[in-house]
mmCIF file of C-alpha atoms in Angstrom:
data_model
loop_
_atom_site.group_PDB
_atom_site.id
_atom_site.type_symbol
_atom_site.label_atom_id
_atom_site.label_comp_id
_atom_site.label_asym_id
_atom_site.label_seq_id
_atom_site.Cartn_x
_atom_site.Cartn_y
_atom_site.Cartn_z
ATOM 1 C CA UNK A 1 -18.938 28.545 -40.681
ATOM 2 C CA UNK A 2 -18.411 28.550 -37.272
ATOM 3 C CA UNK A 3 -20.127 29.836 -34.121
ATOM 4 C CA UNK A 4 -19.408 32.593 -31.607
ATOM 5 C CA UNK A 5 -20.268 32.623 -28.111
ATOM 6 C CA UNK A 6 -21.431 35.124 -26.596
ATOM 7 C CA UNK A 7 -21.046 36.833 -22.486
ATOM 8 C CA UNK A 8 -22.869 37.220 -20.436
ATOM 9 C CA UNK A 9 -25.482 35.117 -20.623
ATOM 10 C CA UNK A 10 -27.584 38.007 -19.701
ATOM 11 C CA UNK A 11 -27.517 41.020 -18.749
ATOM 12 C CA UNK A 12 -29.345 43.632 -16.616
ATOM 13 C CA UNK A 13 -28.605 47.417 -16.156
ATOM 14 C CA UNK A 14 -30.726 50.859 -15.869
ATOM 15 C CA UNK A 15 -31.496 53.013 -18.419
ATOM 16 C CA UNK A 16 -29.207 55.525 -19.456
ATOM 17 C CA UNK A 17 -25.854 53.294 -18.545
ATOM 18 C CA UNK A 18 -23.765 51.282 -20.693
ATOM 19 C CA UNK A 19 -23.840 47.494 -21.545
ATOM 20 C CA UNK A 20 -20.993 45.719 -22.671
ATOM 21 C CA UNK A 21 -21.178 42.080 -24.264
ATOM 22 C CA UNK A 22 -18.591 40.153 -25.688
ATOM 23 C CA UNK A 23 -17.945 37.371 -28.425
ATOM 24 C CA UNK A 24 -15.326 34.642 -29.053
ATOM 25 C CA UNK A 25 -14.708 32.241 -31.751
ATOM 26 C CA UNK A 26 -12.032 30.082 -32.533
ATOM 27 C CA UNK A 27 -10.530 30.507 -35.664
ATOM 28 C CA UNK A 28 -9.716 33.368 -38.419
ATOM 29 C CA UNK A 29 -12.947 35.247 -39.556
ATOM 30 C CA UNK A 30 -13.474 37.565 -42.713
ATOM 31 C CA UNK A 31 -15.924 39.356 -40.692
ATOM 32 C CA UNK A 32 -17.648 39.803 -37.573
ATOM 33 C CA UNK A 33 -20.916 40.742 -37.551
ATOM 34 C CA UNK A 34 -23.422 41.711 -34.549
ATOM 35 C CA UNK A 35 -27.448 41.494 -34.501
ATOM 36 C CA UNK A 36 -30.476 41.737 -32.211
ATOM 37 C CA UNK A 37 -33.585 40.278 -31.600
ATOM 38 C CA UNK A 38 -36.560 41.343 -29.843
ATOM 39 C CA UNK A 39 -38.571 39.125 -28.134
ATOM 40 C CA UNK A 40 -40.154 36.257 -30.510
ATOM 41 C CA UNK A 41 -39.203 38.811 -33.904
ATOM 42 C CA UNK A 42 -36.280 38.253 -36.001
ATOM 43 C CA UNK A 43 -32.933 39.116 -36.247
ATOM 44 C CA UNK A 44 -31.568 42.276 -37.602
ATOM 45 C CA UNK A 45 -28.503 43.057 -38.264
ATOM 46 C CA UNK A 46 -26.605 45.609 -36.279
ATOM 47 C CA UNK A 47 -23.273 46.266 -37.223
ATOM 48 C CA UNK A 48 -20.289 44.226 -39.718
ATOM 49 C CA UNK A 49 -16.592 44.481 -38.644
ATOM 50 C CA UNK A 50 -14.154 43.392 -41.084
ATOM 51 C CA UNK A 51 -10.770 41.223 -40.478
ATOM 52 C CA UNK A 52 -8.559 44.316 -40.944
ATOM 53 C CA UNK A 53 -10.652 46.662 -38.561
ATOM 54 C CA UNK A 54 -10.220 47.453 -35.146
ATOM 55 C CA UNK A 55 -13.019 49.671 -34.118
ATOM 56 C CA UNK A 56 -16.365 50.871 -36.193
ATOM 57 C CA UNK A 57 -19.369 53.130 -34.806
ATOM 58 C CA UNK A 58 -22.373 53.578 -35.218
ATOM 59 C CA UNK A 59 -24.746 55.769 -33.616
ATOM 60 C CA UNK A 60 -24.780 54.894 -29.935
ATOM 61 C CA UNK A 61 -23.308 51.589 -30.879
ATOM 62 C CA UNK A 62 -19.372 50.528 -30.928
ATOM 63 C CA UNK A 63 -17.781 47.904 -31.711
ATOM 64 C CA UNK A 64 -14.558 46.092 -31.570
ATOM 65 C CA UNK A 65 -12.380 43.355 -33.004
ATOM 66 C CA UNK A 66 -9.275 41.616 -31.651
ATOM 67 C CA UNK A 67 -8.036 39.175 -33.913
ATOM 68 C CA UNK A 68 -5.127 38.251 -31.474
ATOM 69 C CA UNK A 69 -7.383 37.231 -28.970
ATOM 70 C CA UNK A 70 -10.389 35.967 -30.997
ATOM 71 C CA UNK A 71 -12.662 38.082 -29.443
ATOM 72 C CA UNK A 72 -14.934 41.429 -30.158
ATOM 73 C CA UNK A 73 -17.502 43.515 -27.786
ATOM 74 C CA UNK A 74 -20.306 45.354 -28.832
ATOM 75 C CA UNK A 75 -20.696 48.568 -26.620
ATOM 76 C CA UNK A 76 -24.440 50.338 -26.820
ATOM 77 C CA UNK A 77 -24.183 53.391 -25.062
ATOM 78 C CA UNK A 78 -26.950 55.608 -23.105
ATOM 79 C CA UNK A 79 -28.880 52.404 -22.850
ATOM 80 C CA UNK A 80 -32.419 53.196 -23.434
ATOM 81 C CA UNK A 81 -35.871 50.739 -23.193
ATOM 82 C CA UNK A 82 -36.013 49.921 -26.390
ATOM 83 C CA UNK A 83 -32.517 48.226 -26.694
ATOM 84 C CA UNK A 84 -33.938 45.184 -23.953
ATOM 85 C CA UNK A 85 -33.218 42.458 -26.513
ATOM 86 C CA UNK A 86 -31.457 39.239 -27.389
ATOM 87 C CA UNK A 87 -27.514 39.923 -28.627
ATOM 88 C CA UNK A 88 -25.843 37.725 -31.379
ATOM 89 C CA UNK A 89 -22.467 37.623 -32.859
ATOM 90 C CA UNK A 90 -22.027 36.251 -36.295
ATOM 91 C CA UNK A 91 -18.758 35.597 -36.401
ATOM 92 C CA UNK A 92 -17.603 34.598 -41.275
ATOM 93 C CA UNK A 93 -15.134 32.370 -41.218
ATOM 94 C CA UNK A 94 -12.124 33.265 -43.910
ATOM 95 C CA UNK A 95 -13.262 31.783 -47.296
ATOM 96 C CA UNK A 96 -16.410 31.013 -46.079
ATOM 97 C CA UNK A 97 -19.814 32.704 -47.010
ATOM 98 C CA UNK A 98 -22.847 30.756 -49.034
ATOM 99 C CA UNK A 99 -22.831 28.090 -46.159
ATOM 100 C CA UNK A 100 -24.242 30.705 -43.111
ATOM 101 C CA UNK A 101 -23.780 32.607 -40.492
ATOM 102 C CA UNK A 102 -24.236 30.416 -37.136
ATOM 103 C CA UNK A 103 -25.177 31.911 -34.023
ATOM 104 C CA UNK A 104 -24.110 31.175 -30.116
ATOM 105 C CA UNK A 105 -27.292 31.553 -27.544
ATOM 106 C CA UNK A 106 -26.601 35.334 -27.184
ATOM 107 C CA UNK A 107 -26.706 37.876 -24.289
ATOM 108 C CA UNK A 108 -30.118 38.873 -23.305
ATOM 109 C CA UNK A 109 -30.272 42.924 -22.264
ATOM 110 C CA UNK A 110 -32.623 44.512 -20.596
ATOM 111 C CA UNK A 111 -32.790 48.160 -19.510
ATOM 112 C CA UNK A 112 -34.219 48.797 -16.492
ATOM 113 C CA UNK A 113 -36.590 51.917 -16.372
ATOM 114 C CA UNK B 1 -35.823 46.985 -51.590
ATOM 115 C CA UNK B 2 -35.653 43.513 -50.127
ATOM 116 C CA UNK B 3 -37.879 42.200 -48.309
ATOM 117 C CA UNK B 4 -38.380 38.770 -47.031
ATOM 118 C CA UNK B 5 -42.235 36.808 -46.004
ATOM 119 C CA UNK B 6 -42.262 33.932 -43.739
ATOM 120 C CA UNK B 7 -45.721 32.221 -43.078
ATOM 121 C CA UNK B 8 -47.356 31.224 -40.387
ATOM 122 C CA UNK B 9 -46.611 33.406 -37.518
ATOM 123 C CA UNK B 10 -48.095 30.615 -35.141
ATOM 124 C CA UNK B 11 -49.017 27.104 -35.850
ATOM 125 C CA UNK B 12 -49.711 24.251 -32.938
ATOM 126 C CA UNK B 13 -49.362 20.575 -34.916
ATOM 127 C CA UNK B 14 -50.862 17.153 -33.047
ATOM 128 C CA UNK B 15 -47.471 14.944 -33.133
ATOM 129 C CA UNK B 16 -47.193 12.904 -35.992
ATOM 130 C CA UNK B 17 -49.188 15.971 -38.517
ATOM 131 C CA UNK B 18 -47.133 17.224 -41.253
ATOM 132 C CA UNK B 19 -45.646 20.324 -41.873
ATOM 133 C CA UNK B 20 -44.895 22.753 -44.162
ATOM 134 C CA UNK B 21 -43.658 26.469 -43.252
ATOM 135 C CA UNK B 22 -42.848 28.484 -46.485
ATOM 136 C CA UNK B 23 -40.606 31.830 -46.735
ATOM 137 C CA UNK B 24 -40.375 33.880 -49.979
ATOM 138 C CA UNK B 25 -37.838 36.638 -51.202
ATOM 139 C CA UNK B 26 -39.000 39.599 -52.775
ATOM 140 C CA UNK B 27 -36.391 42.408 -54.559
ATOM 141 C CA UNK B 28 -33.645 40.257 -55.096
ATOM 142 C CA UNK B 29 -32.675 37.140 -57.449
ATOM 143 C CA UNK B 30 -30.916 33.665 -56.728
ATOM 144 C CA UNK B 31 -30.328 34.601 -53.423
ATOM 145 C CA UNK B 32 -28.852 32.301 -51.008
ATOM 146 C CA UNK B 33 -31.305 31.087 -48.255
ATOM 147 C CA UNK B 34 -31.386 29.476 -45.199
ATOM 148 C CA UNK B 35 -33.370 28.287 -42.446
ATOM 149 C CA UNK B 36 -32.728 28.488 -38.816
ATOM 150 C CA UNK B 37 -34.685 26.732 -35.718
ATOM 151 C CA UNK B 38 -34.388 28.755 -32.017
ATOM 152 C CA UNK B 39 -35.826 25.840 -29.217
ATOM 153 C CA UNK B 40 -36.111 27.781 -25.470
ATOM 154 C CA UNK B 41 -32.703 27.973 -24.099
ATOM 155 C CA UNK B 42 -30.725 27.496 -26.912
ATOM 156 C CA UNK B 43 -28.902 29.711 -29.788
ATOM 157 C CA UNK B 44 -29.882 29.516 -33.244
ATOM 158 C CA UNK B 45 -29.122 25.990 -35.149
ATOM 159 C CA UNK B 46 -28.685 26.222 -38.995
ATOM 160 C CA UNK B 47 -31.080 23.653 -40.349
ATOM 161 C CA UNK B 48 -30.283 23.947 -43.973
ATOM 162 C CA UNK B 49 -29.080 26.002 -46.654
ATOM 163 C CA UNK B 50 -29.582 26.511 -50.548
ATOM 164 C CA UNK B 51 -27.315 27.977 -52.841
ATOM 165 C CA UNK B 52 -29.740 27.864 -56.070
ATOM 166 C CA UNK B 53 -32.728 26.211 -57.108
ATOM 167 C CA UNK B 54 -32.963 22.480 -56.055
ATOM 168 C CA UNK B 55 -29.874 23.083 -54.225
ATOM 169 C CA UNK B 56 -30.431 22.140 -50.473
ATOM 170 C CA UNK B 57 -27.676 21.524 -48.140
ATOM 171 C CA UNK B 58 -27.960 20.005 -44.156
ATOM 172 C CA UNK B 59 -26.390 21.097 -41.280
ATOM 173 C CA UNK B 60 -27.752 18.384 -39.331
ATOM 174 C CA UNK B 61 -29.810 15.247 -39.219
ATOM 175 C CA UNK B 62 -33.347 15.431 -38.288
ATOM 176 C CA UNK B 63 -37.232 15.200 -38.934
ATOM 177 C CA UNK B 64 -37.201 17.787 -40.925
ATOM 178 C CA UNK B 65 -36.149 18.761 -44.687
ATOM 179 C CA UNK B 66 -36.197 21.444 -46.900
ATOM 180 C CA UNK B 67 -37.004 22.114 -50.769
ATOM 181 C CA UNK B 68 -36.147 25.348 -53.254
ATOM 182 C CA UNK B 69 -38.901 24.812 -56.104
ATOM 183 C CA UNK B 70 -38.361 28.482 -56.650
ATOM 184 C CA UNK B 71 -35.374 30.802 -56.850
ATOM 185 C CA UNK B 72 -37.781 32.830 -54.265
ATOM 186 C CA UNK B 73 -39.130 30.408 -52.430
ATOM 187 C CA UNK B 74 -37.378 28.103 -49.719
ATOM 188 C CA UNK B 75 -39.738 25.614 -47.917
ATOM 189 C CA UNK B 76 -39.536 23.597 -44.680
ATOM 190 C CA UNK B 77 -41.418 20.307 -44.120
ATOM 191 C CA UNK B 78 -41.724 17.188 -42.058
ATOM 192 C CA UNK B 79 -44.101 14.041 -42.744
ATOM 193 C CA UNK B 80 -43.942 13.397 -39.445
ATOM 194 C CA UNK B 81 -43.893 16.375 -36.227
ATOM 195 C CA UNK B 82 -41.960 14.922 -33.530
ATOM 196 C CA UNK B 83 -42.572 16.756 -29.666
ATOM 197 C CA UNK B 84 -39.075 18.127 -29.980
ATOM 198 C CA UNK B 85 -39.757 19.773 -33.422
ATOM 199 C CA UNK B 86 -41.305 22.641 -31.524
ATOM 200 C CA UNK B 87 -39.475 26.157 -31.727
ATOM 201 C CA UNK B 88 -39.026 29.462 -33.402
ATOM 202 C CA UNK B 89 -38.365 28.728 -36.985
ATOM 203 C CA UNK B 90 -36.875 31.493 -39.194
ATOM 204 C CA UNK B 91 -35.750 31.825 -42.759
ATOM 205 C CA UNK B 92 -33.229 34.313 -44.029
ATOM 206 C CA UNK B 93 -31.852 35.169 -47.020
ATOM 207 C CA UNK B 94 -28.388 37.066 -48.149
ATOM 208 C CA UNK B 95 -25.053 37.091 -49.362
ATOM 209 C CA UNK B 96 -22.780 36.636 -45.414
ATOM 210 C CA UNK B 97 -20.213 38.794 -46.639
ATOM 211 C CA UNK B 98 -22.370 41.564 -45.845
ATOM 212 C CA UNK B 99 -25.395 40.579 -43.379
ATOM 213 C CA UNK B 100 -28.045 38.043 -43.176
ATOM 214 C CA UNK B 101 -32.191 38.936 -43.421
ATOM 215 C CA UNK B 102 -34.783 37.529 -41.422
ATOM 216 C CA UNK B 103 -37.888 36.925 -41.889
ATOM 217 C CA UNK B 104 -40.602 37.064 -38.509
ATOM 218 C CA UNK B 105 -40.155 34.037 -37.617
ATOM 219 C CA UNK B 106 -43.204 31.011 -37.093
ATOM 220 C CA UNK B 107 -43.781 29.693 -33.408
ATOM 221 C CA UNK B 108 -44.200 26.357 -33.686
ATOM 222 C CA UNK B 109 -45.864 24.019 -30.579
ATOM 223 C CA UNK B 110 -45.912 19.964 -31.381
ATOM 224 C CA UNK B 111 -49.000 19.159 -28.835
#
Protein backbone atom coordinates (compact mmCIF):
# COMPACT_ATOMS: atom_id res chain seq x y z
CA UNK A 1 0.00 0.00 0.00
CA UNK A 2 1.09 3.57 -0.44
CA UNK A 3 0.01 6.86 0.97
CA UNK A 4 -1.45 9.67 -1.05
CA UNK A 5 -0.66 13.24 -0.17
CA UNK A 6 -3.52 15.71 -0.27
CA UNK A 7 -3.11 19.37 -1.08
CA UNK A 8 -3.96 21.91 0.22
CA UNK A 9 -4.09 20.90 3.87
CA UNK A 10 -6.89 23.36 4.48
CA UNK A 11 -9.34 25.13 2.22
CA UNK A 12 -12.02 27.68 3.10
CA UNK A 13 -14.53 28.87 0.50
CA UNK A 14 -17.94 30.49 0.33
CA UNK A 15 -21.05 28.41 -0.06
CA UNK A 16 -21.91 27.98 -3.71
CA UNK A 17 -18.29 28.12 -4.90
CA UNK A 18 -16.42 25.14 -6.27
CA UNK A 19 -13.79 23.37 -4.18
CA UNK A 20 -10.81 21.63 -5.70
CA UNK A 21 -8.37 19.43 -3.81
CA UNK A 22 -5.46 17.45 -5.15
CA UNK A 23 -3.73 14.19 -4.43
CA UNK A 24 -0.28 13.00 -5.42
CA UNK A 25 1.16 9.51 -5.14
CA UNK A 26 4.40 7.78 -6.03
CA UNK A 27 4.00 4.47 -7.82
CA UNK A 28 1.70 2.68 -10.26
CA UNK A 29 -1.81 2.18 -9.02
CA UNK A 30 -4.76 -0.14 -9.59
CA UNK A 31 -7.27 2.50 -8.56
CA UNK A 32 -7.56 5.63 -6.45
CA UNK A 33 -10.35 6.29 -4.00
CA UNK A 34 -11.61 9.44 -2.31
CA UNK A 35 -13.16 9.47 1.15
CA UNK A 36 -14.83 12.08 3.32
CA UNK A 37 -14.63 12.31 7.10
CA UNK A 38 -16.98 14.47 9.10
CA UNK A 39 -15.57 15.64 12.41
CA UNK A 40 -15.38 12.82 14.93
CA UNK A 41 -16.80 10.23 12.55
CA UNK A 42 -15.58 7.39 10.38
CA UNK A 43 -14.59 7.77 6.75
CA UNK A 44 -17.16 7.44 4.02
CA UNK A 45 -16.30 6.31 0.52
CA UNK A 46 -17.09 8.91 -2.13
CA UNK A 47 -15.77 7.69 -5.45
CA UNK A 48 -13.31 5.30 -7.04
CA UNK A 49 -11.44 5.90 -10.27
CA UNK A 50 -9.55 3.11 -12.00
CA UNK A 51 -6.11 3.50 -13.49
CA UNK A 52 -7.47 3.30 -17.04
CA UNK A 53 -10.01 6.07 -16.41
CA UNK A 54 -9.28 9.77 -16.72
CA UNK A 55 -12.42 11.32 -15.32
CA UNK A 56 -15.42 10.25 -13.31
CA UNK A 57 -18.54 12.01 -12.07
CA UNK A 58 -20.89 11.34 -9.19
CA UNK A 59 -23.50 13.99 -8.49
CA UNK A 60 -21.62 17.19 -7.63
CA UNK A 61 -18.30 15.36 -7.50
CA UNK A 62 -15.83 15.20 -10.34
CA UNK A 63 -12.62 13.23 -10.06
CA UNK A 64 -9.75 13.28 -12.53
CA UNK A 65 -6.74 11.04 -12.70
CA UNK A 66 -3.45 11.69 -14.49
CA UNK A 67 -1.31 8.58 -14.17
CA UNK A 68 1.58 10.21 -16.04
CA UNK A 69 1.78 12.86 -13.33
CA UNK A 70 0.71 10.47 -10.58
CA UNK A 71 -1.97 12.85 -9.44
CA UNK A 72 -5.70 13.10 -8.96
CA UNK A 73 -8.09 15.92 -8.21
CA UNK A 74 -11.48 16.07 -6.56
CA UNK A 75 -13.82 18.87 -7.54
CA UNK A 76 -16.95 19.61 -5.54
CA UNK A 77 -19.24 21.93 -7.44
CA UNK A 78 -21.78 24.32 -5.93
CA UNK A 79 -20.52 23.66 -2.42
CA UNK A 80 -22.87 23.47 0.55
CA UNK A 81 -22.31 23.89 4.27
CA UNK A 82 -22.78 20.14 4.65
CA UNK A 83 -19.67 19.58 2.52
CA UNK A 84 -17.55 20.83 5.41
CA UNK A 85 -15.34 17.84 6.22
CA UNK A 86 -11.90 16.37 5.69
CA UNK A 87 -11.22 14.67 2.37
CA UNK A 88 -8.71 11.89 1.86
CA UNK A 89 -7.37 10.13 -1.18
CA UNK A 90 -6.26 6.51 -1.07
CA UNK A 91 -4.23 5.12 -3.95
CA UNK A 92 -4.23 1.37 -4.28
CA UNK A 93 -1.01 -0.10 -5.61
CA UNK A 94 -1.05 -2.33 -8.64
CA UNK A 95 -1.15 -5.84 -7.24
CA UNK A 96 -2.07 -4.58 -3.81
CA UNK A 97 -5.31 -5.10 -1.97
CA UNK A 98 -5.57 -7.01 1.25
CA UNK A 99 -2.94 -5.00 3.10
CA UNK A 100 -5.24 -2.04 3.25
CA UNK A 101 -5.58 1.47 2.05
CA UNK A 102 -3.35 4.14 3.52
CA UNK A 103 -4.33 7.74 3.94
CA UNK A 104 -2.52 11.04 4.29
CA UNK A 105 -3.48 13.99 6.46
CA UNK A 106 -6.30 14.98 4.16
CA UNK A 107 -7.66 18.31 3.05
CA UNK A 108 -9.81 20.05 5.63
CA UNK A 109 -12.56 21.84 3.74
CA UNK A 110 -14.63 24.57 5.37
CA UNK A 111 -17.65 25.96 3.58
CA UNK A 112 -18.55 29.42 4.86
CA UNK A 113 -22.29 30.21 4.79
CA UNK B 1 -26.68 -5.14 3.82
CA UNK B 2 -23.33 -4.98 5.51
CA UNK B 3 -22.82 -3.04 8.71
CA UNK B 4 -19.88 -2.49 10.99
CA UNK B 5 -20.13 -1.91 14.71
CA UNK B 6 -17.40 -0.42 16.82
CA UNK B 7 -17.49 0.30 20.53
CA UNK B 8 -17.19 2.11 22.79
CA UNK B 9 -17.54 5.52 21.16
CA UNK B 10 -15.43 7.25 23.77
CA UNK B 11 -13.06 5.98 26.41
CA UNK B 12 -10.91 7.61 29.06
CA UNK B 13 -8.29 5.34 30.54
CA UNK B 14 -5.40 5.91 32.97
CA UNK B 15 -1.83 5.31 31.92
CA UNK B 16 -0.83 1.71 32.52
CA UNK B 17 -4.34 0.32 32.28
CA UNK B 18 -5.35 -2.34 29.73
CA UNK B 19 -7.38 -1.68 26.60
CA UNK B 20 -9.85 -3.68 24.58
CA UNK B 21 -11.71 -2.22 21.60
CA UNK B 22 -14.07 -4.41 19.68
CA UNK B 23 -15.29 -4.32 16.12
CA UNK B 24 -17.82 -6.62 14.49
CA UNK B 25 -19.08 -6.82 10.94
CA UNK B 26 -22.46 -8.09 9.80
CA UNK B 27 -23.74 -9.11 6.41
CA UNK B 28 -20.52 -10.40 4.90
CA UNK B 29 -18.19 -13.34 5.37
CA UNK B 30 -14.42 -13.53 5.45
CA UNK B 31 -13.91 -9.78 5.20
CA UNK B 32 -10.52 -8.11 5.28
CA UNK B 33 -10.44 -6.20 8.56
CA UNK B 34 -8.37 -3.16 9.54
CA UNK B 35 -7.53 -1.03 12.55
CA UNK B 36 -6.47 2.56 11.98
CA UNK B 37 -5.45 5.30 14.38
CA UNK B 38 -5.83 9.00 13.76
CA UNK B 39 -3.85 11.25 16.07
CA UNK B 40 -4.45 14.98 16.28
CA UNK B 41 -2.89 16.79 13.32
CA UNK B 42 -1.85 13.55 11.66
CA UNK B 43 -3.28 11.31 9.00
CA UNK B 44 -4.77 7.90 9.44
CA UNK B 45 -2.19 5.34 10.39
CA UNK B 46 -2.84 1.72 9.48
CA UNK B 47 -2.09 -0.35 12.58
CA UNK B 48 -3.20 -3.90 11.80
CA UNK B 49 -4.97 -5.84 9.11
CA UNK B 50 -6.37 -9.35 8.94
CA UNK B 51 -7.35 -11.49 5.99
CA UNK B 52 -8.76 -14.33 8.07
CA UNK B 53 -9.29 -15.82 11.52
CA UNK B 54 -6.10 -15.77 13.54
CA UNK B 55 -4.20 -13.97 10.77
CA UNK B 56 -2.89 -10.60 11.87
CA UNK B 57 -0.38 -8.36 10.14
CA UNK B 58 1.12 -5.39 11.91
CA UNK B 59 2.10 -2.30 10.00
CA UNK B 60 4.00 -0.53 12.74
CA UNK B 61 5.65 -1.64 15.99
CA UNK B 62 3.78 -0.27 18.97
CA UNK B 63 2.22 -0.88 22.33
CA UNK B 64 -0.86 -2.43 20.77
CA UNK B 65 -1.91 -5.84 19.53
CA UNK B 66 -4.83 -7.19 17.54
CA UNK B 67 -6.70 -10.45 17.42
CA UNK B 68 -9.36 -11.98 15.23
CA UNK B 69 -11.03 -14.74 17.23
CA UNK B 70 -14.00 -15.05 14.86
CA UNK B 71 -14.52 -14.36 11.19
CA UNK B 72 -16.28 -11.05 11.72
CA UNK B 73 -14.73 -9.91 14.99
CA UNK B 74 -11.61 -7.82 15.31
CA UNK B 75 -10.19 -6.74 18.65
CA UNK B 76 -7.55 -4.13 19.43
CA UNK B 77 -5.78 -4.54 22.76
CA UNK B 78 -3.07 -3.21 24.97
CA UNK B 79 -1.71 -4.56 28.23
CA UNK B 80 -0.51 -1.15 29.45
CA UNK B 81 -1.61 2.07 27.84
CA UNK B 82 0.76 4.96 27.23
CA UNK B 83 -0.13 8.62 26.89
CA UNK B 84 0.91 8.37 23.24
CA UNK B 85 -1.83 5.80 22.63
CA UNK B 86 -4.44 8.56 22.77
CA UNK B 87 -6.23 9.08 19.49
CA UNK B 88 -9.19 8.21 17.35
CA UNK B 89 -9.33 4.52 16.49
CA UNK B 90 -11.19 3.33 13.44
CA UNK B 91 -12.11 -0.18 12.41
CA UNK B 92 -12.78 -0.91 8.75
CA UNK B 93 -13.59 -3.82 6.51
CA UNK B 94 -13.61 -4.24 2.84
CA UNK B 95 -12.31 -5.28 -0.43
CA UNK B 96 -9.81 -2.58 -1.19
CA UNK B 97 -10.24 -3.08 -4.89
CA UNK B 98 -13.60 -1.41 -4.51
CA UNK B 99 -14.03 0.40 -1.21
CA UNK B 100 -13.49 0.23 2.52
CA UNK B 101 -16.27 0.63 5.08
CA UNK B 102 -15.47 2.33 8.34
CA UNK B 103 -16.98 2.17 11.79
CA UNK B 104 -17.84 5.31 13.69
CA UNK B 105 -14.63 5.27 15.67
CA UNK B 106 -13.53 5.25 19.31
CA UNK B 107 -12.07 8.38 20.86
CA UNK B 108 -9.46 7.15 23.36
CA UNK B 109 -7.95 9.54 25.86
CA UNK B 110 -5.18 8.22 28.07
CA UNK B 111 -4.73 10.31 31.22
